[in-house]
Amino acid sequence: MKLGFAFRLFLSNLRSNRNLNILSVGIIAFSFFILGLFMLAAKNLELVVEKWGEQIQLVVFLNDSVKGQELKEIESRLKARPEVQSLKYVDQDQALTRLKAMLGDKAQVLSGMERNPLPASFEIQLQKKYRNLPFIENLAAELNNPGQWPGIEQVFYGQRWLKNFLSLYRIFKVLTFAIGGLIFLASAFIVYNTVKLTVYSRREEIGIMKLVGATDGFIRIPFLLEGITQAVSASLLSLFLLWALWLIFHRTLQIPFQLFAMSGVSFLDAPQMLGMVAMAALLGILGSMVSFQEFLRV
Amino acid sequence: MIELYHVTKRYERDIVALSDINLKIKKGEFTYITGPSGAGKTTFLKMLFAAEQPSSGQILISGRNISRIRPRDIPFLRRQIGVVFQDFKLINHWTVFQNVAFVLEILGAGGKDLRRTVLSTLKRVQLHHRIDSYPQKLSGGEQQRVAIARALINQPQILLADEPTGNLDPDITDEIMKLFVEINDRGTTVLFATHDRNLIRAYPKRVISLKSGALVSDNEESSGSLELGKNP
């Protein structure tokens, strides 16, 4: 195959169709920019929602009689559970201190008590994949069973809050998927058609090449290269624009980077960016291949 | 060299572009295909370089049946046939050199040999001084000579021309016509479609007349091969 010539042809095409190519890259970059903007927003919103998710916890209240060896045994049995990410013991005194802090000025209502009525407890942070209602309900039911777990008085997991949160999370996921899917399809459609237009504008040239005996494969290579170049450079341009917008967003809000990093809000990560560029390349190939087949029947 | 047996071309159901054409064109012959617009001249030529396939009948070129040629074999057929069109069909953002050299690039040629061959072919059509010009900077006659150079560079045995002088004024027409005759003198079989009676009178050769897709006359016996290559 005469790749060298095909490559020279591709370069000469880029030069001679400069305006059309710039226009195409602009259109494709714009559609990728919208897609990237959505990806960025969805990613960071998800981070925020996941932060809320970390507040999902089970509180296991213990009988006042549980002490020493028995306490250690409950702790190690809980730790051994696959659902448990981390565990925190809150003794009766700590519980009272917390309550006092929460009551603030009104803490004197507690002064009349002869003894601390609050139970000691374990606060259980769950592994991410177990943060859903059926798992939590099962675990709570099991822990509530005195036969299996002697020493546990009651299990609390904020049922109502949890139900609301989880349905909100589900709606968020579905919406992200639906809107993301639509934007993806729209940009794929735009990229595909823009590349197709480039080939269409050159159908006469393609026809002439065929008339003098060029094979489809021979003609296709420069067009493929052109389609890929258009789409890939447009996706890089859109990432650059997104990054610029991201920086402006930082400056305007006067938020130092460290704080951003701490709150978990971040720019698209490497796989996402690579994914966008790869998708661009694929659409470039697809657009030029399909339009090529359409305009080649000479 | 070129043989047609009962060749019919139908577009859709009832539009007949060519009907039951039978003829033979010998190697080295110069043949006019003539007839009014819509007679089937272009369709006739198109079938010879496989831009169209006959609905029925057989077409043989150098003994090879191309009536049912596979799409992937078409480029290889076209490399043996030069074609010149009324509208030149040059790529406007390529220079004269690039337009002509493309035919050889397809075949994998390159380097100094390529440039030398292009230059000598352009000399043949007297355009070597415009080698780096773009087609749109050339006159109609010059553009047609570029197209002829492109058709010739691969030294085809057959040269097809579809109204190649249709867009040119009489002086230039004469110039281009002489070029075709000269090409034919060197042994290339030329099929020249035209409806210009004056041209045929000025350069008498074998004339095949078509009307509404049918072959109405062929003066093969009277003028054909006897006058081959002789200028009036």
PDB file of N, CA, C and O in Angstrom, chain A residues 2 5 8-9 12-13 16-17 202 204-216 218-219 298, chain B residues 49-51 72 75-76 78-79 81 83 85 87 89-91 93-94 98 102-103 105-108 150:
ATOM      1  N   LYS A   2       0.425   2.222  -0.744  1.00  0.00           N
ATOM      2  CA  LYS A   2       1.242   3.437  -0.897  1.00  0.00           C
ATOM      3  C   LYS A   2       0.898   4.428   0.202  1.00  0.00           C
ATOM      4  O   LYS A   2       0.270   5.450  -0.025  1.00  0.00           O
ATOM      5  N   PHE A   5       2.122   8.164   0.016  1.00  0.00           N
ATOM      6  CA  PHE A   5       1.347   9.044  -0.855  1.00  0.00           C
ATOM      7  C   PHE A   5       0.016   9.410  -0.212  1.00  0.00           C
ATOM      8  O   PHE A   5      -0.412  10.563  -0.243  1.00  0.00           O
ATOM      9  N   ARG A   8       0.609  12.072   2.250  1.00  0.00           N
ATOM     10  CA  ARG A   8       0.837  13.387   1.621  1.00  0.00           C
ATOM     11  C   ARG A   8      -0.479  13.974   1.114  1.00  0.00           C
ATOM     12  O   ARG A   8      -0.733  15.172   1.221  1.00  0.00           O
ATOM     13  N   LEU A   9      -1.315  13.078   0.593  1.00  0.00           N
ATOM     14  CA  LEU A   9      -2.612  13.501   0.083  1.00  0.00           C
ATOM     15  C   LEU A   9      -3.462  14.065   1.221  1.00  0.00           C
ATOM     16  O   LEU A   9      -4.122  15.099   1.082  1.00  0.00           O
ATOM     17  N   SER A  12      -2.197  17.475   2.097  1.00  0.00           N
ATOM     18  CA  SER A  12      -2.573  18.466   1.083  1.00  0.00           C
ATOM     19  C   SER A  12      -4.069  18.770   1.168  1.00  0.00           C
ATOM     20  O   SER A  12      -4.500  19.902   0.992  1.00  0.00           O
ATOM     21  N   ASN A  13      -4.879  17.748   1.483  1.00  0.00           N
ATOM     22  CA  ASN A  13      -6.319  17.967   1.660  1.00  0.00           C
ATOM     23  C   ASN A  13      -6.590  18.900   2.832  1.00  0.00           C
ATOM     24  O   ASN A  13      -7.452  19.767   2.759  1.00  0.00           O
ATOM     25  N   SER A  16      -5.778  22.400   1.656  1.00  0.00           N
ATOM     26  CA  SER A  16      -6.637  23.009   0.639  1.00  0.00           C
ATOM     27  C   SER A  16      -8.077  23.158   1.119  1.00  0.00           C
ATOM     28  O   SER A  16      -8.821  23.960   0.579  1.00  0.00           O
ATOM     29  N   ASN A  17      -8.458  22.392   2.126  1.00  0.00           N
ATOM     30  CA  ASN A  17      -9.828  22.538   2.633  1.00  0.00           C
ATOM     31  C   ASN A  17      -9.813  23.153   4.020  1.00  0.00           C
ATOM     32  O   ASN A  17     -10.586  22.764   4.895  1.00  0.00           O
ATOM     33  N   ARG A 202     -16.556  16.496  -1.060  1.00  0.00           N
ATOM     34  CA  ARG A 202     -15.470  16.077  -1.940  1.00  0.00           C
ATOM     35  C   ARG A 202     -15.864  14.904  -2.816  1.00  0.00           C
ATOM     36  O   ARG A 202     -15.016  14.220  -3.370  1.00  0.00           O
ATOM     37  N   GLU A 204     -17.041  14.742  -5.708  1.00  0.00           N
ATOM     38  CA  GLU A 204     -16.616  14.855  -7.102  1.00  0.00           C
ATOM     39  C   GLU A 204     -15.168  14.375  -7.241  1.00  0.00           C
ATOM     40  O   GLU A 204     -14.821  13.625  -8.155  1.00  0.00           O
ATOM     41  N   GLU A 205     -14.366  14.844  -6.295  1.00  0.00           N
ATOM     42  CA  GLU A 205     -12.952  14.472  -6.267  1.00  0.00           C
ATOM     43  C   GLU A 205     -12.797  12.948  -6.121  1.00  0.00           C
ATOM     44  O   GLU A 205     -11.988  12.319  -6.804  1.00  0.00           O
ATOM     45  N   ILE A 206     -13.633  12.379  -5.238  1.00  0.00           N
ATOM     46  CA  ILE A 206     -13.598  10.925  -5.035  1.00  0.00           C
ATOM     47  C   ILE A 206     -13.948  10.225  -6.350  1.00  0.00           C
ATOM     48  O   ILE A 206     -13.298   9.255  -6.753  1.00  0.00           O
ATOM     49  N   GLY A 207     -14.964  10.772  -7.022  1.00  0.00           N
ATOM     50  CA  GLY A 207     -15.395  10.210  -8.305  1.00  0.00           C
ATOM     51  C   GLY A 207     -14.264  10.229  -9.329  1.00  0.00           C
ATOM     52  O   GLY A 207     -14.031   9.243 -10.039  1.00  0.00           O
ATOM     53  N   ILE A 208     -13.553  11.346  -9.388  1.00  0.00           N
ATOM     54  CA  ILE A 208     -12.453  11.470 -10.356  1.00  0.00           C
ATOM     55  C   ILE A 208     -11.363  10.442 -10.046  1.00  0.00           C
ATOM     56  O   ILE A 208     -10.858   9.757 -10.934  1.00  0.00           O
ATOM     57  N   MET A 209     -11.045  10.312  -8.762  1.00  0.00           N
ATOM     58  CA  MET A 209     -10.007   9.339  -8.382  1.00  0.00           C
ATOM     59  C   MET A 209     -10.403   7.936  -8.821  1.00  0.00           C
ATOM     60  O   MET A 209      -9.579   7.164  -9.305  1.00  0.00           O
ATOM     61  N   LYS A 210     -11.700   7.634  -8.657  1.00  0.00           N
ATOM     62  CA  LYS A 210     -12.159   6.295  -9.062  1.00  0.00           C
ATOM     63  C   LYS A 210     -12.075   6.114 -10.579  1.00  0.00           C
ATOM     64  O   LYS A 210     -11.742   5.046 -11.056  1.00  0.00           O
ATOM     65  N   LEU A 211     -12.390   7.187 -11.293  1.00  0.00           N
ATOM     66  CA  LEU A 211     -12.382   7.096 -12.755  1.00  0.00           C
ATOM     67  C   LEU A 211     -10.994   6.803 -13.311  1.00  0.00           C
ATOM     68  O   LEU A 211     -10.859   6.188 -14.359  1.00  0.00           O
ATOM     69  N   VAL A 212      -9.956   7.284 -12.617  1.00  0.00           N
ATOM     70  CA  VAL A 212      -8.617   7.028 -13.153  1.00  0.00           C
ATOM     71  C   VAL A 212      -8.012   5.750 -12.558  1.00  0.00           C
ATOM     72  O   VAL A 212      -6.837   5.486 -12.737  1.00  0.00           O
ATOM     73  N   GLY A 213      -8.845   4.972 -11.846  1.00  0.00           N
ATOM     74  CA  GLY A 213      -8.392   3.638 -11.457  1.00  0.00           C
ATOM     75  C   GLY A 213      -7.919   3.472 -10.026  1.00  0.00           C
ATOM     76  O   GLY A 213      -7.278   2.477  -9.695  1.00  0.00           O
ATOM     77  N   ALA A 214      -8.232   4.451  -9.158  1.00  0.00           N
ATOM     78  CA  ALA A 214      -7.846   4.280  -7.753  1.00  0.00           C
ATOM     79  C   ALA A 214      -8.821   3.316  -7.084  1.00  0.00           C
ATOM     80  O   ALA A 214     -10.020   3.367  -7.347  1.00  0.00           O
ATOM     81  N   THR A 215      -8.302   2.430  -6.241  1.00  0.00           N
ATOM     82  CA  THR A 215      -9.186   1.508  -5.530  1.00  0.00           C
ATOM     83  C   THR A 215      -9.818   2.252  -4.349  1.00  0.00           C
ATOM     84  O   THR A 215      -9.299   3.271  -3.897  1.00  0.00           O
ATOM     85  N   ASP A 216     -10.935   1.712  -3.862  1.00  0.00           N
ATOM     86  CA  ASP A 216     -11.615   2.344  -2.723  1.00  0.00           C
ATOM     87  C   ASP A 216     -10.673   2.461  -1.530  1.00  0.00           C
ATOM     88  O   ASP A 216     -10.652   3.469  -0.834  1.00  0.00           O
ATOM     89  N   PHE A 218      -7.501   2.724  -1.462  1.00  0.00           N
ATOM     90  CA  PHE A 218      -6.509   3.772  -1.682  1.00  0.00           C
ATOM     91  C   PHE A 218      -7.090   5.155  -1.391  1.00  0.00           C
ATOM     92  O   PHE A 218      -6.460   5.988  -0.743  1.00  0.00           O
ATOM     93  N   ILE A 219      -8.323   5.384  -1.860  1.00  0.00           N
ATOM     94  CA  ILE A 219      -8.945   6.703  -1.688  1.00  0.00           C
ATOM     95  C   ILE A 219      -9.333   6.914  -0.231  1.00  0.00           C
ATOM     96  O   ILE A 219      -9.297   8.018   0.294  1.00  0.00           O
ATOM     97  N   VAL A 298     -19.448   5.107  -8.049  1.00  0.00           N
ATOM     98  CA  VAL A 298     -19.205   5.745  -9.351  1.00  0.00           C
ATOM     99  C   VAL A 298     -18.824   4.674 -10.360  1.00  0.00           C
ATOM    100  O   VAL A 298     -17.956   3.876 -10.045  1.00  0.00           O
TER     101      VAL A 298
ATOM    102  N   PHE B  49     -15.910   1.620 -19.562  1.00  0.00           N
ATOM    103  CA  PHE B  49     -15.019   1.715 -18.396  1.00  0.00           C
ATOM    104  C   PHE B  49     -15.739   1.335 -17.094  1.00  0.00           C
ATOM    105  O   PHE B  49     -15.348   1.722 -15.989  1.00  0.00           O
ATOM    106  N   ALA B  50     -16.822   0.565 -17.282  1.00  0.00           N
ATOM    107  CA  ALA B  50     -17.532  -0.082 -16.167  1.00  0.00           C
ATOM    108  C   ALA B  50     -18.139   0.893 -15.164  1.00  0.00           C
ATOM    109  O   ALA B  50     -18.305   0.581 -13.997  1.00  0.00           O
ATOM    110  N   ALA B  51     -18.502   2.095 -15.649  1.00  0.00           N
ATOM    111  CA  ALA B  51     -19.268   2.981 -14.774  1.00  0.00           C
ATOM    112  C   ALA B  51     -20.736   2.565 -14.827  1.00  0.00           C
ATOM    113  O   ALA B  51     -21.526   2.921 -13.969  1.00  0.00           O
ATOM    114  N   ARG B  72     -14.512  -4.956  -7.356  1.00  0.00           N
ATOM    115  CA  ARG B  72     -13.113  -4.768  -6.959  1.00  0.00           C
ATOM    116  C   ARG B  72     -12.123  -4.898  -8.127  1.00  0.00           C
ATOM    117  O   ARG B  72     -10.952  -4.554  -7.997  1.00  0.00           O
ATOM    118  N   PRO B  75     -11.206  -0.959 -10.776  1.00  0.00           N
ATOM    119  CA  PRO B  75     -10.038  -0.061 -10.840  1.00  0.00           C
ATOM    120  C   PRO B  75      -8.952  -0.576 -11.785  1.00  0.00           C
ATOM    121  O   PRO B  75      -8.319   0.200 -12.505  1.00  0.00           O
ATOM    122  N   PHE B  76      -8.795  -1.905 -11.823  1.00  0.00           N
ATOM    123  CA  PHE B  76      -7.721  -2.475 -12.645  1.00  0.00           C
ATOM    124  C   PHE B  76      -8.053  -2.399 -14.133  1.00  0.00           C
ATOM    125  O   PHE B  76      -7.179  -2.205 -14.964  1.00  0.00           O
ATOM    126  N   ARG B  78      -9.879   0.090 -15.323  1.00  0.00           N
ATOM    127  CA  ARG B  78      -9.758   1.523 -15.655  1.00  0.00           C
ATOM    128  C   ARG B  78      -8.309   1.965 -15.842  1.00  0.00           C
ATOM    129  O   ARG B  78      -8.040   2.961 -16.503  1.00  0.00           O
ATOM    130  N   ARG B  79      -7.389   1.223 -15.241  1.00  0.00           N
ATOM    131  CA  ARG B  79      -5.978   1.579 -15.421  1.00  0.00           C
ATOM    132  C   ARG B  79      -5.490   1.269 -16.836  1.00  0.00           C
ATOM    133  O   ARG B  79      -4.430   1.714 -17.243  1.00  0.00           O
ATOM    134  N   ILE B  81      -7.493   1.861 -19.460  1.00  0.00           N
ATOM    135  CA  ILE B  81      -8.291   2.679 -20.365  1.00  0.00           C
ATOM    136  C   ILE B  81      -8.155   4.137 -19.936  1.00  0.00           C
ATOM    137  O   ILE B  81      -8.349   4.464 -18.771  1.00  0.00           O
ATOM    138  N   VAL B  83      -9.651   7.941 -20.051  1.00  0.00           N
ATOM    139  CA  VAL B  83     -10.953   8.544 -20.321  1.00  0.00           C
ATOM    140  C   VAL B  83     -10.830  10.067 -20.248  1.00  0.00           C
ATOM    141  O   VAL B  83     -10.204  10.602 -19.338  1.00  0.00           O
ATOM    142  N   PHE B  85     -13.210  13.669 -20.514  1.00  0.00           N
ATOM    143  CA  PHE B  85     -14.602  14.128 -20.451  1.00  0.00           C
ATOM    144  C   PHE B  85     -14.743  15.558 -20.962  1.00  0.00           C
ATOM    145  O   PHE B  85     -13.779  16.322 -21.006  1.00  0.00           O
ATOM    146  N   ASP B  87     -16.199  17.938 -19.364  1.00  0.00           N
ATOM    147  CA  ASP B  87     -15.950  18.901 -18.276  1.00  0.00           C
ATOM    148  C   ASP B  87     -14.585  18.664 -17.604  1.00  0.00           C
ATOM    149  O   ASP B  87     -14.378  19.055 -16.466  1.00  0.00           O
ATOM    150  N   LYS B  89     -12.924  17.137 -15.661  1.00  0.00           N
ATOM    151  CA  LYS B  89     -12.810  16.372 -14.413  1.00  0.00           C
ATOM    152  C   LYS B  89     -11.406  16.408 -13.821  1.00  0.00           C
ATOM    153  O   LYS B  89     -10.784  15.372 -13.564  1.00  0.00           O
ATOM    154  N   LEU B  90     -10.923  17.621 -13.610  1.00  0.00           N
ATOM    155  CA  LEU B  90      -9.629  17.779 -12.931  1.00  0.00           C
ATOM    156  C   LEU B  90      -9.907  18.151 -11.482  1.00  0.00           C
ATOM    157  O   LEU B  90     -10.952  18.725 -11.166  1.00  0.00           O
ATOM    158  N   ILE B  91      -8.983  17.811 -10.603  1.00  0.00           N
ATOM    159  CA  ILE B  91      -9.128  18.192  -9.193  1.00  0.00           C
ATOM    160  C   ILE B  91      -8.508  19.575  -9.028  1.00  0.00           C
ATOM    161  O   ILE B  91      -7.315  19.768  -9.246  1.00  0.00           O
ATOM    162  N   HIS B  93      -7.871  21.691  -6.634  1.00  0.00           N
ATOM    163  CA  HIS B  93      -6.881  22.134  -5.650  1.00  0.00           C
ATOM    164  C   HIS B  93      -5.560  21.356  -5.782  1.00  0.00           C
ATOM    165  O   HIS B  93      -4.708  21.427  -4.911  1.00  0.00           O
ATOM    166  N   TRP B  94      -5.462  20.630  -6.877  1.00  0.00           N
ATOM    167  CA  TRP B  94      -4.191  19.988  -7.193  1.00  0.00           C
ATOM    168  C   TRP B  94      -3.549  20.720  -8.375  1.00  0.00           C
ATOM    169  O   TRP B  94      -4.263  21.216  -9.242  1.00  0.00           O
ATOM    170  N   GLN B  98       0.202  17.276 -10.050  1.00  0.00           N
ATOM    171  CA  GLN B  98      -0.480  16.340  -9.144  1.00  0.00           C
ATOM    172  C   GLN B  98      -1.625  15.609  -9.842  1.00  0.00           C
ATOM    173  O   GLN B  98      -1.824  14.413  -9.630  1.00  0.00           O
ATOM    174  N   PHE B 102      -1.131  11.556 -10.303  1.00  0.00           N
ATOM    175  CA  PHE B 102      -1.971  10.702  -9.452  1.00  0.00           C
ATOM    176  C   PHE B 102      -2.132   9.293 -10.014  1.00  0.00           C
ATOM    177  O   PHE B 102      -2.065   8.303  -9.287  1.00  0.00           O
ATOM    178  N   VAL B 103      -2.309   9.236 -11.350  1.00  0.00           N
ATOM    179  CA  VAL B 103      -2.521   7.932 -12.000  1.00  0.00           C
ATOM    180  C   VAL B 103      -1.333   6.997 -11.720  1.00  0.00           C
ATOM    181  O   VAL B 103      -1.517   5.791 -11.506  1.00  0.00           O
ATOM    182  N   GLU B 105       0.828   7.426  -9.143  1.00  0.00           N
ATOM    183  CA  GLU B 105       0.934   7.239  -7.685  1.00  0.00           C
ATOM    184  C   GLU B 105       0.075   6.051  -7.243  1.00  0.00           C
ATOM    185  O   GLU B 105       0.462   5.289  -6.358  1.00  0.00           O
ATOM    186  N   ILE B 106      -1.086   5.910  -7.882  1.00  0.00           N
ATOM    187  CA  ILE B 106      -1.966   4.778  -7.584  1.00  0.00           C
ATOM    188  C   ILE B 106      -1.212   3.464  -7.755  1.00  0.00           C
ATOM    189  O   ILE B 106      -1.392   2.513  -7.004  1.00  0.00           O
ATOM    190  N   LEU B 107      -0.353   3.455  -8.766  1.00  0.00           N
ATOM    191  CA  LEU B 107       0.376   2.221  -9.082  1.00  0.00           C
ATOM    192  C   LEU B 107       1.634   2.073  -8.231  1.00  0.00           C
ATOM    193  O   LEU B 107       2.372   1.111  -8.381  1.00  0.00           O
ATOM    194  N   GLY B 108       1.877   3.055  -7.374  1.00  0.00           N
ATOM    195  CA  GLY B 108       3.016   2.943  -6.476  1.00  0.00           C
ATOM    196  C   GLY B 108       4.291   3.574  -7.012  1.00  0.00           C
ATOM    197  O   GLY B 108       5.352   3.431  -6.418  1.00  0.00           O
ATOM    198  N   ARG B 150      -3.354  13.147 -18.481  1.00  0.00           N
ATOM    199  CA  ARG B 150      -3.669  12.211 -17.406  1.00  0.00           C
ATOM    200  C   ARG B 150      -4.149  10.877 -17.989  1.00  0.00           C
ATOM    201  O   ARG B 150      -3.797   9.805 -17.501  1.00  0.00           O
TER     202      ARG B 150
END
